[in-house]
Amino acid sequence: MNDQYLFFIIIFFLAILSAFFSITESSIFSLQRYQVNLIKKKSSSGKLLESFINNPGTIIATILLLDEIINVAITSLISSRFNSLLTGKLSPEIISVIAILVTFIFILVFCEIIPKTIGVKFARKLSINIAPVIYYINKVMFPITYVFNGLSKYLIKLTSPLVLDSQSSFENESKVTSLIDIGEDEGSIKKSESKIIDNLLKLQKINLIKILTPEPDLLIMPVETSRMDALVEIRKRRLSRIPIFKGDTDNVIGILHSKDLLNSQVDDISGILHEPYFVPDKKNVFQLLQEFQVKKTHIAIVLDEYGRLEGVVTLEDILQEIFGQIENERELNNNLIDYKKDQLEIGGGLRIIDFNESCLYTALRSGGLKALGEEISCSLIPENLDIETVGGFIFTNIGRLPVEGENIINGSIKLTVLKVENNRITRIKVERVQN
């Protein structure tokens, strides 16, 4: 009986030690840089924690080495106990399997999962108290851990060129995102400001093809256009910069600025054109924003890989990605949203993301609050289909240019084509349908 008590006491003591090292590892190395700086202001442990994080090799070696020694000891004791209890009753193979399973579950739950969860949850409080203890343990273990740390550094040098470069930009973005979330939680950054910063970071992942004004929607004029004709078009469309082509629209030779046209009296517009800035459609938006700043320009001509005109991206297009939709009077007129009884009328050029956010609730609310959430969920138009507008979604689903009156069903909504102009869907009716 005394042996049994002694066995449980030893196992309990070893499990506590193993849990301590697991808590130590998770609490120290889950700390963010800003948390360490806060601890430094309030406790002498802050400097120790900073040194651990800046030079983690020896600390990790110490923690893991001692933890593994303890876990091996637990495994040996439990296996020995099972052998003494079950020898003669079960075969040695079955005894070994039982011992391994019991030990594995015991160590995983009580020495790894629970302690590490506690360590992460209470990282700041625990690390302040743990740091001095680990510092002295590390001093005692230094001769042994020095060898392991040296070996790990050598292996890291061999593999780091293959790994670190590809991870650096992702890690930097993750750190910035974490700081934004922290600032928002602490109230130092407003939610609207957080959204703007988040949108700015996302620009690196968005290609120009996603935000450009496509060639069919452009006001693009031949170089032969007279000054008076150009003025008429500019006043009608209220644009400040117009691409000018020679021969065909793929051959853009310059950008006409409305202020230059107003200040000039010459009838030939070719003499007042600005040099166009050509960019590939695969360029990301953030790169173009930086180039706009350097070149002090507000407009870029986007070409595909064959040199054909894809469209135009302006500084306003980029700012809309950062700050949200900035619609002028003409855009409001084209994409006007009219609500009549239980149906909506929208412009075919309305962006899918704006439709999902602004229109679905209005179109479906007549069905009652009980079913509203489910109906909205099943009626959302996917935003990952390389389609930008609701008109484009209908066109893609039908598979050809629809005629006026044709419709598609998407979840609990029916989208009916009301008007088609110049091979484009310009007006759509949105209404709820009964399941």
CSV table of C-alpha atoms in Angstrom, one decimal:
chain,number,residue,atom,x,y,z
A,1,MET,CA,0.0,0.0,0.0
A,2,ASN,CA,2.9,2.4,0.9
A,3,ASP,CA,4.4,1.7,-2.5
A,4,GLN,CA,1.2,2.6,-4.2
A,5,TYR,CA,1.0,5.9,-2.4
A,6,LEU,CA,4.6,6.7,-3.2
A,7,PHE,CA,4.0,5.9,-6.9
A,8,PHE,CA,1.1,8.4,-7.1
A,9,ILE,CA,3.0,11.0,-5.2
A,10,ILE,CA,6.0,10.8,-7.5
A,11,ILE,CA,3.7,10.8,-10.6
A,12,PHE,CA,1.8,13.8,-9.3
A,13,PHE,CA,5.1,15.7,-8.5
A,14,LEU,CA,6.5,14.9,-12.0
A,15,ALA,CA,3.3,16.0,-13.7
A,16,ILE,CA,3.3,19.3,-11.8
A,17,LEU,CA,6.9,19.9,-12.9
A,18,SER,CA,6.1,19.0,-16.5
A,19,ALA,CA,3.0,21.3,-16.4
A,20,PHE,CA,5.2,24.1,-15.0
A,21,PHE,CA,7.6,23.9,-18.0
A,22,SER,CA,4.6,23.8,-20.4
A,23,ILE,CA,3.1,26.9,-18.8
A,24,THR,CA,6.5,28.6,-18.9
A,25,GLU,CA,6.9,28.0,-22.6
A,26,SER,CA,3.4,29.1,-23.6
A,27,SER,CA,3.2,32.1,-21.4
A,28,ILE,CA,6.6,33.6,-22.2
A,29,PHE,CA,6.6,33.0,-26.0
A,30,SER,CA,2.9,34.1,-26.5
A,31,LEU,CA,3.7,37.6,-25.3
A,32,GLN,CA,3.5,40.4,-27.8
A,33,ARG,CA,6.2,43.1,-28.0
A,34,TYR,CA,3.9,45.7,-26.6
A,35,GLN,CA,3.1,43.5,-23.6
A,36,VAL,CA,6.8,43.1,-22.8
A,37,ASN,CA,7.2,46.8,-22.9
A,38,LEU,CA,4.3,47.3,-20.5
A,39,ILE,CA,5.8,44.7,-18.1
A,40,LYS,CA,9.2,46.5,-18.2
A,41,LYS,CA,7.6,49.7,-16.9
A,42,LYS,CA,6.0,47.9,-13.9
A,43,SER,CA,8.4,45.0,-13.1
A,44,SER,CA,12.0,44.0,-13.2
A,45,SER,CA,10.9,40.8,-14.9
A,46,GLY,CA,10.4,42.8,-18.0
A,47,LYS,CA,14.1,42.9,-18.9
A,48,LEU,CA,14.4,39.2,-18.4
A,49,LEU,CA,11.4,38.5,-20.6
A,50,GLU,CA,12.8,40.8,-23.3
A,51,SER,CA,16.1,38.9,-23.2
A,52,PHE,CA,14.3,35.6,-23.4
A,53,ILE,CA,12.3,36.7,-26.5
A,54,ASN,CA,15.3,38.3,-28.2
A,55,ASN,CA,17.5,35.3,-27.7
A,56,PRO,CA,15.0,32.4,-27.4
A,57,GLY,CA,17.5,29.5,-28.2
A,58,THR,CA,18.9,28.7,-24.8
A,59,ILE,CA,15.6,29.2,-22.9
A,60,ILE,CA,13.7,26.9,-25.3
A,61,ALA,CA,16.5,24.3,-25.1
A,62,THR,CA,16.3,24.5,-21.3
A,63,ILE,CA,12.5,24.2,-21.1
A,64,LEU,CA,12.2,21.4,-23.6
A,65,LEU,CA,15.1,19.4,-22.3
A,66,LEU,CA,13.8,19.4,-18.7
A,67,ASP,CA,10.2,18.8,-19.9
A,68,GLU,CA,11.2,15.8,-22.0
A,69,ILE,CA,13.3,14.3,-19.2
A,70,ILE,CA,10.3,14.5,-16.9
A,71,ASN,CA,7.9,13.1,-19.5
A,72,VAL,CA,10.3,10.1,-20.1
A,73,ALA,CA,10.4,9.5,-16.3
A,74,ILE,CA,6.6,9.6,-16.1
A,75,THR,CA,6.4,7.1,-19.1
A,76,SER,CA,8.9,4.8,-17.5
A,77,LEU,CA,7.2,4.8,-14.1
A,78,ILE,CA,3.7,4.1,-15.5
A,79,SER,CA,5.0,1.4,-17.8
A,80,SER,CA,6.8,-0.3,-14.9
A,81,ARG,CA,3.7,-0.1,-12.8
A,82,PHE,CA,1.5,-1.7,-15.4
A,83,ASN,CA,4.1,-4.5,-15.9
A,84,SER,CA,4.1,-5.3,-12.2
A,85,LEU,CA,0.3,-5.3,-12.0
A,86,LEU,CA,-0.6,-7.1,-15.3
A,87,THR,CA,2.3,-9.6,-15.8
A,88,GLY,CA,0.9,-13.1,-16.0
A,89,LYS,CA,-2.6,-11.8,-16.7
A,90,LEU,CA,-2.0,-10.2,-20.2
A,91,SER,CA,0.7,-10.7,-22.8
A,92,PRO,CA,3.7,-8.3,-22.7
A,93,GLU,CA,2.6,-6.7,-26.0
A,94,ILE,CA,-0.8,-5.8,-24.8
A,95,ILE,CA,0.6,-4.5,-21.5
A,96,SER,CA,2.9,-2.2,-23.5
A,97,VAL,CA,0.1,-0.9,-25.7
A,98,ILE,CA,-2.1,-0.1,-22.6
A,99,ALA,CA,0.8,1.6,-20.9
A,100,ILE,CA,1.6,3.7,-23.9
A,101,LEU,CA,-2.0,4.8,-24.4
A,102,VAL,CA,-2.5,5.7,-20.8
A,103,THR,CA,0.8,7.6,-20.6
A,104,PHE,CA,0.1,9.4,-23.9
A,105,ILE,CA,-3.4,10.6,-22.8
A,106,PHE,CA,-2.1,11.6,-19.3
A,107,ILE,CA,0.8,13.6,-20.6
A,108,LEU,CA,-1.1,15.2,-23.5
A,109,VAL,CA,-4.0,16.4,-21.3
A,110,PHE,CA,-2.4,17.2,-17.9
A,111,CYS,CA,1.1,18.1,-18.9
A,112,GLU,CA,0.5,19.8,-22.3
A,113,ILE,CA,-3.0,20.9,-23.3
A,114,ILE,CA,-4.3,22.2,-20.0
A,115,PRO,CA,-1.0,23.9,-18.8
A,116,LYS,CA,-0.4,25.6,-22.2
A,117,THR,CA,-3.9,26.8,-22.4
A,118,ILE,CA,-3.5,28.4,-19.0
A,119,GLY,CA,-0.2,29.8,-20.0
A,120,VAL,CA,-1.6,31.6,-23.1
A,121,LYS,CA,-4.7,32.9,-21.3
A,122,PHE,CA,-2.8,34.4,-18.3
A,123,ALA,CA,0.5,35.1,-20.1
A,124,ARG,CA,1.3,38.5,-18.6
A,125,LYS,CA,0.7,37.5,-15.0
A,126,LEU,CA,2.4,34.1,-15.1
A,127,SER,CA,5.4,35.3,-17.1
A,128,ILE,CA,6.2,38.0,-14.5
A,129,ASN,CA,6.5,35.4,-11.7
A,130,ILE,CA,8.0,32.7,-13.8
A,131,ALA,CA,10.8,34.7,-15.5
A,132,PRO,CA,13.2,34.9,-12.4
A,133,VAL,CA,12.8,31.1,-11.8
A,134,ILE,CA,13.6,30.2,-15.4
A,135,TYR,CA,16.5,32.6,-15.4
A,136,TYR,CA,18.3,30.7,-12.6
A,137,ILE,CA,17.3,27.3,-14.0
A,138,ASN,CA,18.8,28.3,-17.3
A,139,LYS,CA,22.1,29.3,-15.6
A,140,VAL,CA,22.3,25.8,-14.0
A,141,MET,CA,21.5,24.1,-17.3
A,142,PHE,CA,23.7,26.3,-19.5
A,143,PRO,CA,26.6,23.9,-20.2
A,144,ILE,CA,24.1,21.3,-21.5
A,145,THR,CA,21.8,23.6,-23.4
A,146,TYR,CA,24.7,25.5,-25.0
A,147,VAL,CA,25.4,22.4,-27.1
A,148,PHE,CA,21.8,22.0,-28.2
A,149,ASN,CA,21.4,25.7,-28.9
A,150,GLY,CA,24.6,25.7,-31.0
A,151,LEU,CA,23.3,22.7,-33.0
A,152,SER,CA,19.9,24.4,-33.6
A,153,LYS,CA,21.5,27.7,-34.7
A,154,TYR,CA,23.6,25.7,-37.3
A,155,LEU,CA,20.5,24.0,-38.7
A,156,ILE,CA,18.5,27.3,-38.8
A,157,LYS,CA,21.3,28.9,-40.8
A,158,LEU,CA,21.1,26.0,-43.3
A,159,THR,CA,17.3,26.3,-43.8
A,160,SER,CA,16.6,30.1,-43.1
A,161,PRO,CA,17.3,31.3,-46.7
A,162,LEU,CA,14.6,28.9,-47.9
A,163,VAL,CA,12.0,29.9,-45.3
A,164,LEU,CA,12.6,33.4,-43.8
A,165,ASP,CA,12.4,35.5,-47.0
A,166,SER,CA,9.0,34.1,-48.0
A,167,GLN,CA,7.6,34.6,-44.5
A,168,SER,CA,8.9,38.1,-43.7
A,169,SER,CA,6.2,40.1,-45.5
A,170,PHE,CA,3.4,37.9,-44.2
A,171,GLU,CA,4.8,38.2,-40.6
A,172,ASN,CA,5.1,42.0,-40.9
A,173,GLU,CA,1.5,42.3,-42.1
A,174,SER,CA,0.3,39.9,-39.3
A,175,LYS,CA,2.1,42.1,-36.7
A,176,VAL,CA,0.5,45.3,-38.0
A,177,THR,CA,-2.9,43.6,-38.1
A,178,SER,CA,-2.4,42.4,-34.5
A,179,LEU,CA,-1.4,45.9,-33.4
A,180,ILE,CA,-4.5,47.4,-35.1
A,181,ASP,CA,-6.8,44.9,-33.3
A,182,ILE,CA,-5.1,45.7,-30.0
A,183,GLY,CA,-5.5,49.4,-30.5
A,184,GLU,CA,-9.2,48.9,-31.3
A,185,ASP,CA,-9.7,46.8,-28.2
A,186,GLU,CA,-8.0,49.3,-26.0
A,187,GLY,CA,-9.9,52.3,-27.6
A,188,SER,CA,-6.8,54.1,-28.9
A,189,ILE,CA,-7.9,53.4,-32.5
A,190,LYS,CA,-11.5,53.9,-33.6
A,191,LYS,CA,-13.3,51.2,-35.5
A,192,SER,CA,-13.6,53.4,-38.6
A,193,GLU,CA,-9.8,54.1,-38.5
A,194,SER,CA,-9.1,50.4,-38.0
A,195,LYS,CA,-11.2,49.6,-41.1
A,196,ILE,CA,-9.2,52.2,-43.2
A,197,ILE,CA,-5.8,50.7,-42.1
A,198,ASP,CA,-7.1,47.2,-42.8
A,199,ASN,CA,-8.2,48.2,-46.3
A,200,LEU,CA,-4.8,49.8,-47.0
A,201,LEU,CA,-3.0,46.6,-46.1
A,202,LYS,CA,-5.3,44.6,-48.4
A,203,LEU,CA,-4.3,46.7,-51.4
A,204,GLN,CA,-1.3,44.5,-51.8
A,205,LYS,CA,-3.5,41.5,-52.5
A,206,ILE,CA,-5.8,43.3,-55.1
A,207,ASN,CA,-4.9,43.4,-58.7
A,208,LEU,CA,-5.9,46.4,-60.9
A,209,ILE,CA,-8.3,44.3,-62.9
A,210,LYS,CA,-10.5,44.3,-59.8
A,211,ILE,CA,-10.9,48.1,-59.5
A,212,LEU,CA,-10.4,49.5,-63.0
A,213,THR,CA,-13.1,51.2,-65.1
A,214,PRO,CA,-13.5,48.8,-68.1
A,215,GLU,CA,-12.9,50.0,-71.6
A,216,PRO,CA,-16.7,49.9,-72.6
A,217,ASP,CA,-17.5,52.3,-69.7
A,218,LEU,CA,-14.7,54.8,-70.6
A,219,LEU,CA,-15.0,58.1,-72.3
A,220,ILE,CA,-12.2,57.7,-74.8
A,221,MET,CA,-11.8,60.1,-77.7
A,222,PRO,CA,-9.9,60.0,-81.1
A,223,VAL,CA,-7.1,62.4,-81.5
A,224,GLU,CA,-9.0,64.0,-84.4
A,225,THR,CA,-11.7,65.3,-82.0
A,226,SER,CA,-12.1,69.1,-82.1
A,227,ARG,CA,-11.7,71.3,-79.1
A,228,MET,CA,-15.4,72.2,-79.1
A,229,ASP,CA,-16.5,68.5,-79.3
A,230,ALA,CA,-14.2,67.6,-76.5
A,231,LEU,CA,-15.6,70.4,-74.3
A,232,VAL,CA,-19.1,69.2,-75.0
A,233,GLU,CA,-18.2,65.6,-73.9
A,234,ILE,CA,-16.3,66.7,-70.8
A,235,ARG,CA,-19.2,68.9,-69.7
A,236,LYS,CA,-21.6,66.1,-70.3
A,237,ARG,CA,-19.6,63.4,-68.5
A,238,ARG,CA,-18.0,65.8,-65.9
A,239,LEU,CA,-14.6,64.2,-66.2
A,240,SER,CA,-11.2,65.9,-65.7
A,241,ARG,CA,-9.0,63.4,-67.6
A,242,ILE,CA,-9.8,61.7,-70.8
A,243,PRO,CA,-7.6,59.1,-72.7
A,244,ILE,CA,-7.0,60.0,-76.3
A,245,PHE,CA,-6.4,57.3,-79.0
A,246,LYS,CA,-5.1,57.2,-82.5
A,247,GLY,CA,-6.4,54.7,-85.0
A,248,ASP,CA,-8.1,52.3,-82.6
A,249,THR,CA,-8.8,52.4,-78.9
A,250,ASP,CA,-5.9,50.1,-78.0
A,251,ASN,CA,-3.5,52.8,-79.2
A,252,VAL,CA,-3.8,55.4,-76.4
A,253,ILE,CA,-1.4,58.2,-77.2
A,254,GLY,CA,-2.1,60.7,-74.4
A,255,ILE,CA,-4.3,62.0,-71.6
A,256,LEU,CA,-6.3,65.2,-72.1
A,257,HIS,CA,-6.8,67.3,-69.0
A,258,SER,CA,-9.9,69.4,-69.0
A,259,LYS,CA,-8.2,72.4,-67.4
A,260,ASP,CA,-5.7,72.4,-70.3
A,261,LEU,CA,-8.5,72.2,-72.8
A,262,LEU,CA,-10.3,75.2,-71.1
A,263,ASN,CA,-7.1,77.3,-71.0
A,264,SER,CA,-6.2,76.5,-74.6
A,265,GLN,CA,-7.6,78.1,-77.8
A,266,VAL,CA,-6.1,75.7,-80.3
A,267,ASP,CA,-8.5,73.4,-82.1
A,268,ASP,CA,-6.0,70.5,-82.4
A,269,ILE,CA,-6.0,68.8,-79.1
A,270,SER,CA,-2.8,66.7,-79.9
A,271,GLY,CA,-0.6,69.5,-78.8
A,272,ILE,CA,-1.9,69.6,-75.2
A,273,LEU,CA,-1.9,65.9,-74.4
A,274,HIS,CA,0.0,64.5,-71.4
A,275,GLU,CA,2.1,61.4,-71.7
A,276,PRO,CA,0.0,58.3,-70.7
A,277,TYR,CA,1.2,56.0,-67.9
A,278,PHE,CA,0.8,52.4,-68.9
A,279,VAL,CA,0.6,49.5,-66.4
A,280,PRO,CA,-0.1,45.8,-66.6
A,281,ASP,CA,-3.4,44.5,-65.3
A,282,LYS,CA,-1.7,42.1,-62.9
A,283,LYS,CA,0.0,44.9,-60.9
A,284,ASN,CA,-1.4,45.2,-57.4
A,285,VAL,CA,-3.2,48.4,-56.2
A,286,PHE,CA,-0.7,49.3,-53.5
A,287,GLN,CA,2.2,49.4,-56.0
A,288,LEU,CA,0.2,51.7,-58.3
A,289,LEU,CA,-0.6,54.0,-55.3
A,290,GLN,CA,3.1,54.3,-54.6
A,291,GLU,CA,3.9,55.0,-58.3
A,292,PHE,CA,1.1,57.7,-58.4
A,293,GLN,CA,2.9,59.4,-55.5
A,294,VAL,CA,6.3,59.3,-57.2
A,295,LYS,CA,5.1,60.3,-60.6
A,296,LYS,CA,2.6,62.8,-59.3
A,297,THR,CA,-0.1,61.5,-61.7
A,298,HIS,CA,-3.7,60.5,-61.0
A,299,ILE,CA,-4.5,58.2,-63.9
A,300,ALA,CA,-3.0,55.0,-65.4
A,301,ILE,CA,-3.9,53.1,-68.6
A,302,VAL,CA,-4.3,49.4,-67.8
A,303,LEU,CA,-3.2,46.9,-70.5
A,304,ASP,CA,-3.4,43.2,-70.8
A,305,GLU,CA,-0.5,40.9,-71.6
A,306,TYR,CA,-1.1,41.4,-75.4
A,307,GLY,CA,-1.0,45.2,-75.1
A,308,ARG,CA,-4.8,45.6,-75.5
A,309,LEU,CA,-6.7,48.3,-73.5
A,310,GLU,CA,-8.3,46.8,-70.4
A,311,GLY,CA,-9.4,50.0,-68.8
A,312,VAL,CA,-8.3,52.9,-66.6
A,313,VAL,CA,-7.5,53.2,-62.9
A,314,THR,CA,-7.6,56.6,-61.2
A,315,LEU,CA,-6.5,57.8,-57.8
A,316,GLU,CA,-10.2,58.1,-56.9
A,317,ASP,CA,-10.6,54.3,-57.6
A,318,ILE,CA,-7.8,53.5,-55.2
A,319,LEU,CA,-9.1,55.9,-52.5
A,320,GLN,CA,-12.5,54.2,-52.8
A,321,GLU,CA,-10.8,50.9,-51.9
A,322,ILE,CA,-9.4,52.5,-48.8
A,323,PHE,CA,-12.2,54.8,-47.6
A,324,GLY,CA,-15.2,53.2,-49.2
A,325,GLN,CA,-17.4,54.1,-52.1
A,326,ILE,CA,-17.2,57.8,-53.3
A,327,GLU,CA,-20.0,58.2,-55.8
A,328,ASN,CA,-20.4,61.3,-57.9
A,329,GLU,CA,-23.7,62.5,-59.2
A,330,ARG,CA,-23.5,60.6,-62.4
A,331,GLU,CA,-22.7,57.3,-60.6
A,332,LEU,CA,-25.6,57.9,-58.2
A,333,ASN,CA,-27.9,58.4,-61.2
A,334,ASN,CA,-26.7,55.2,-63.0
A,335,ASN,CA,-26.8,53.0,-60.0
A,336,LEU,CA,-29.8,54.5,-58.4
A,337,ILE,CA,-31.6,52.3,-55.9
A,338,ASP,CA,-35.4,52.7,-55.9
A,339,TYR,CA,-37.6,50.9,-53.4
A,340,LYS,CA,-41.2,50.3,-54.4
A,341,LYS,CA,-43.4,48.2,-52.2
A,342,ASP,CA,-41.7,44.8,-51.9
A,343,GLN,CA,-39.2,45.2,-54.7
A,344,LEU,CA,-36.1,47.2,-55.5
A,345,GLU,CA,-34.8,48.7,-58.7
A,346,ILE,CA,-31.1,49.0,-59.0
A,347,GLY,CA,-28.5,49.9,-61.7
A,348,GLY,CA,-26.8,47.0,-63.5
A,349,GLY,CA,-23.4,48.5,-62.6
A,350,LEU,CA,-24.1,48.3,-58.8
A,351,ARG,CA,-21.2,46.4,-57.2
A,352,ILE,CA,-21.9,43.0,-55.7
A,353,ILE,CA,-20.3,43.9,-52.4
A,354,ASP,CA,-22.6,47.0,-52.1
A,355,PHE,CA,-25.6,45.0,-53.2
A,356,ASN,CA,-25.0,42.4,-50.5
A,357,GLU,CA,-24.5,45.0,-47.8
A,358,SER,CA,-27.2,47.5,-48.7
A,359,CYS,CA,-30.0,45.9,-50.7
A,360,LEU,CA,-30.7,42.3,-49.5
A,361,TYR,CA,-32.2,43.4,-46.1
A,362,THR,CA,-34.5,45.9,-47.9
A,363,ALA,CA,-35.6,43.3,-50.5
A,364,LEU,CA,-36.2,40.5,-48.0
A,365,ARG,CA,-37.6,42.2,-44.9
A,366,SER,CA,-41.2,41.7,-46.0
A,367,GLY,CA,-40.7,38.0,-45.2
A,368,GLY,CA,-40.5,38.7,-41.4
A,369,LEU,CA,-37.6,38.8,-39.0
A,370,LYS,CA,-37.9,35.1,-38.2
A,371,ALA,CA,-36.7,34.0,-41.6
A,372,LEU,CA,-34.7,37.1,-42.5
A,373,GLY,CA,-31.3,35.9,-41.4
A,374,GLU,CA,-31.6,32.6,-43.2
A,375,GLU,CA,-32.9,34.2,-46.4
A,376,ILE,CA,-30.1,36.8,-46.5
A,377,SER,CA,-27.5,34.1,-46.0
A,378,CYS,CA,-28.8,32.0,-48.9
A,379,SER,CA,-29.3,35.0,-51.2
A,380,LEU,CA,-25.9,36.6,-50.9
A,381,ILE,CA,-24.2,36.9,-54.3
A,382,PRO,CA,-20.7,35.3,-54.1
A,383,GLU,CA,-17.9,37.9,-54.1
A,384,ASN,CA,-15.2,35.5,-55.2
A,385,LEU,CA,-16.3,34.8,-58.8
A,386,ASP,CA,-14.2,37.5,-60.6
A,387,ILE,CA,-17.4,39.3,-61.3
A,388,GLU,CA,-17.8,42.9,-60.0
A,389,THR,CA,-21.4,43.9,-60.7
A,390,VAL,CA,-24.9,42.6,-60.3
A,391,GLY,CA,-25.5,43.0,-64.0
A,392,GLY,CA,-22.3,40.9,-64.7
A,393,PHE,CA,-23.6,38.2,-62.3
A,394,ILE,CA,-26.9,37.9,-64.2
A,395,PHE,CA,-25.1,37.9,-67.6
A,396,THR,CA,-22.8,35.1,-66.4
A,397,ASN,CA,-25.6,33.0,-65.0
A,398,ILE,CA,-27.7,33.2,-68.1
A,399,GLY,CA,-24.7,32.6,-70.3
A,400,ARG,CA,-25.6,35.2,-73.0
A,401,LEU,CA,-26.8,38.7,-73.2
A,402,PRO,CA,-30.3,38.6,-71.7
A,403,VAL,CA,-33.4,40.3,-73.1
A,404,GLU,CA,-35.5,42.6,-71.1
A,405,GLY,CA,-37.8,40.7,-68.8
A,406,GLU,CA,-35.6,37.7,-68.3
A,407,ASN,CA,-34.7,36.8,-64.7
A,408,ILE,CA,-32.7,34.5,-62.5
A,409,ILE,CA,-33.4,33.2,-59.0
A,410,ASN,CA,-30.7,33.5,-56.4
A,411,GLY,CA,-31.7,32.1,-53.0
A,412,SER,CA,-34.8,34.0,-51.9
A,413,ILE,CA,-34.5,36.8,-54.5
A,414,LYS,CA,-35.4,37.2,-58.1
A,415,LEU,CA,-33.3,39.4,-60.3
A,416,THR,CA,-35.2,40.6,-63.4
A,417,VAL,CA,-33.6,42.5,-66.3
A,418,LEU,CA,-35.5,45.7,-66.9
A,419,LYS,CA,-33.3,47.5,-69.4
A,420,VAL,CA,-30.4,46.6,-71.7
A,421,GLU,CA,-28.4,49.3,-73.5
A,422,ASN,CA,-25.3,48.9,-75.7
A,423,ASN,CA,-25.0,45.2,-74.8
A,424,ARG,CA,-25.0,46.0,-71.1
A,425,ILE,CA,-27.6,45.4,-68.4
A,426,THR,CA,-28.4,48.8,-67.0
A,427,ARG,CA,-31.5,48.3,-64.9
A,428,ILE,CA,-32.6,45.4,-62.7
A,429,LYS,CA,-35.6,44.6,-60.5
A,430,VAL,CA,-35.0,42.8,-57.2
A,431,GLU,CA,-37.8,41.2,-55.4
A,432,ARG,CA,-38.4,38.5,-52.8
A,433,VAL,CA,-39.7,35.1,-53.9
A,434,GLN,CA,-41.6,32.7,-51.7
A,435,ASN,CA,-39.7,29.5,-50.9
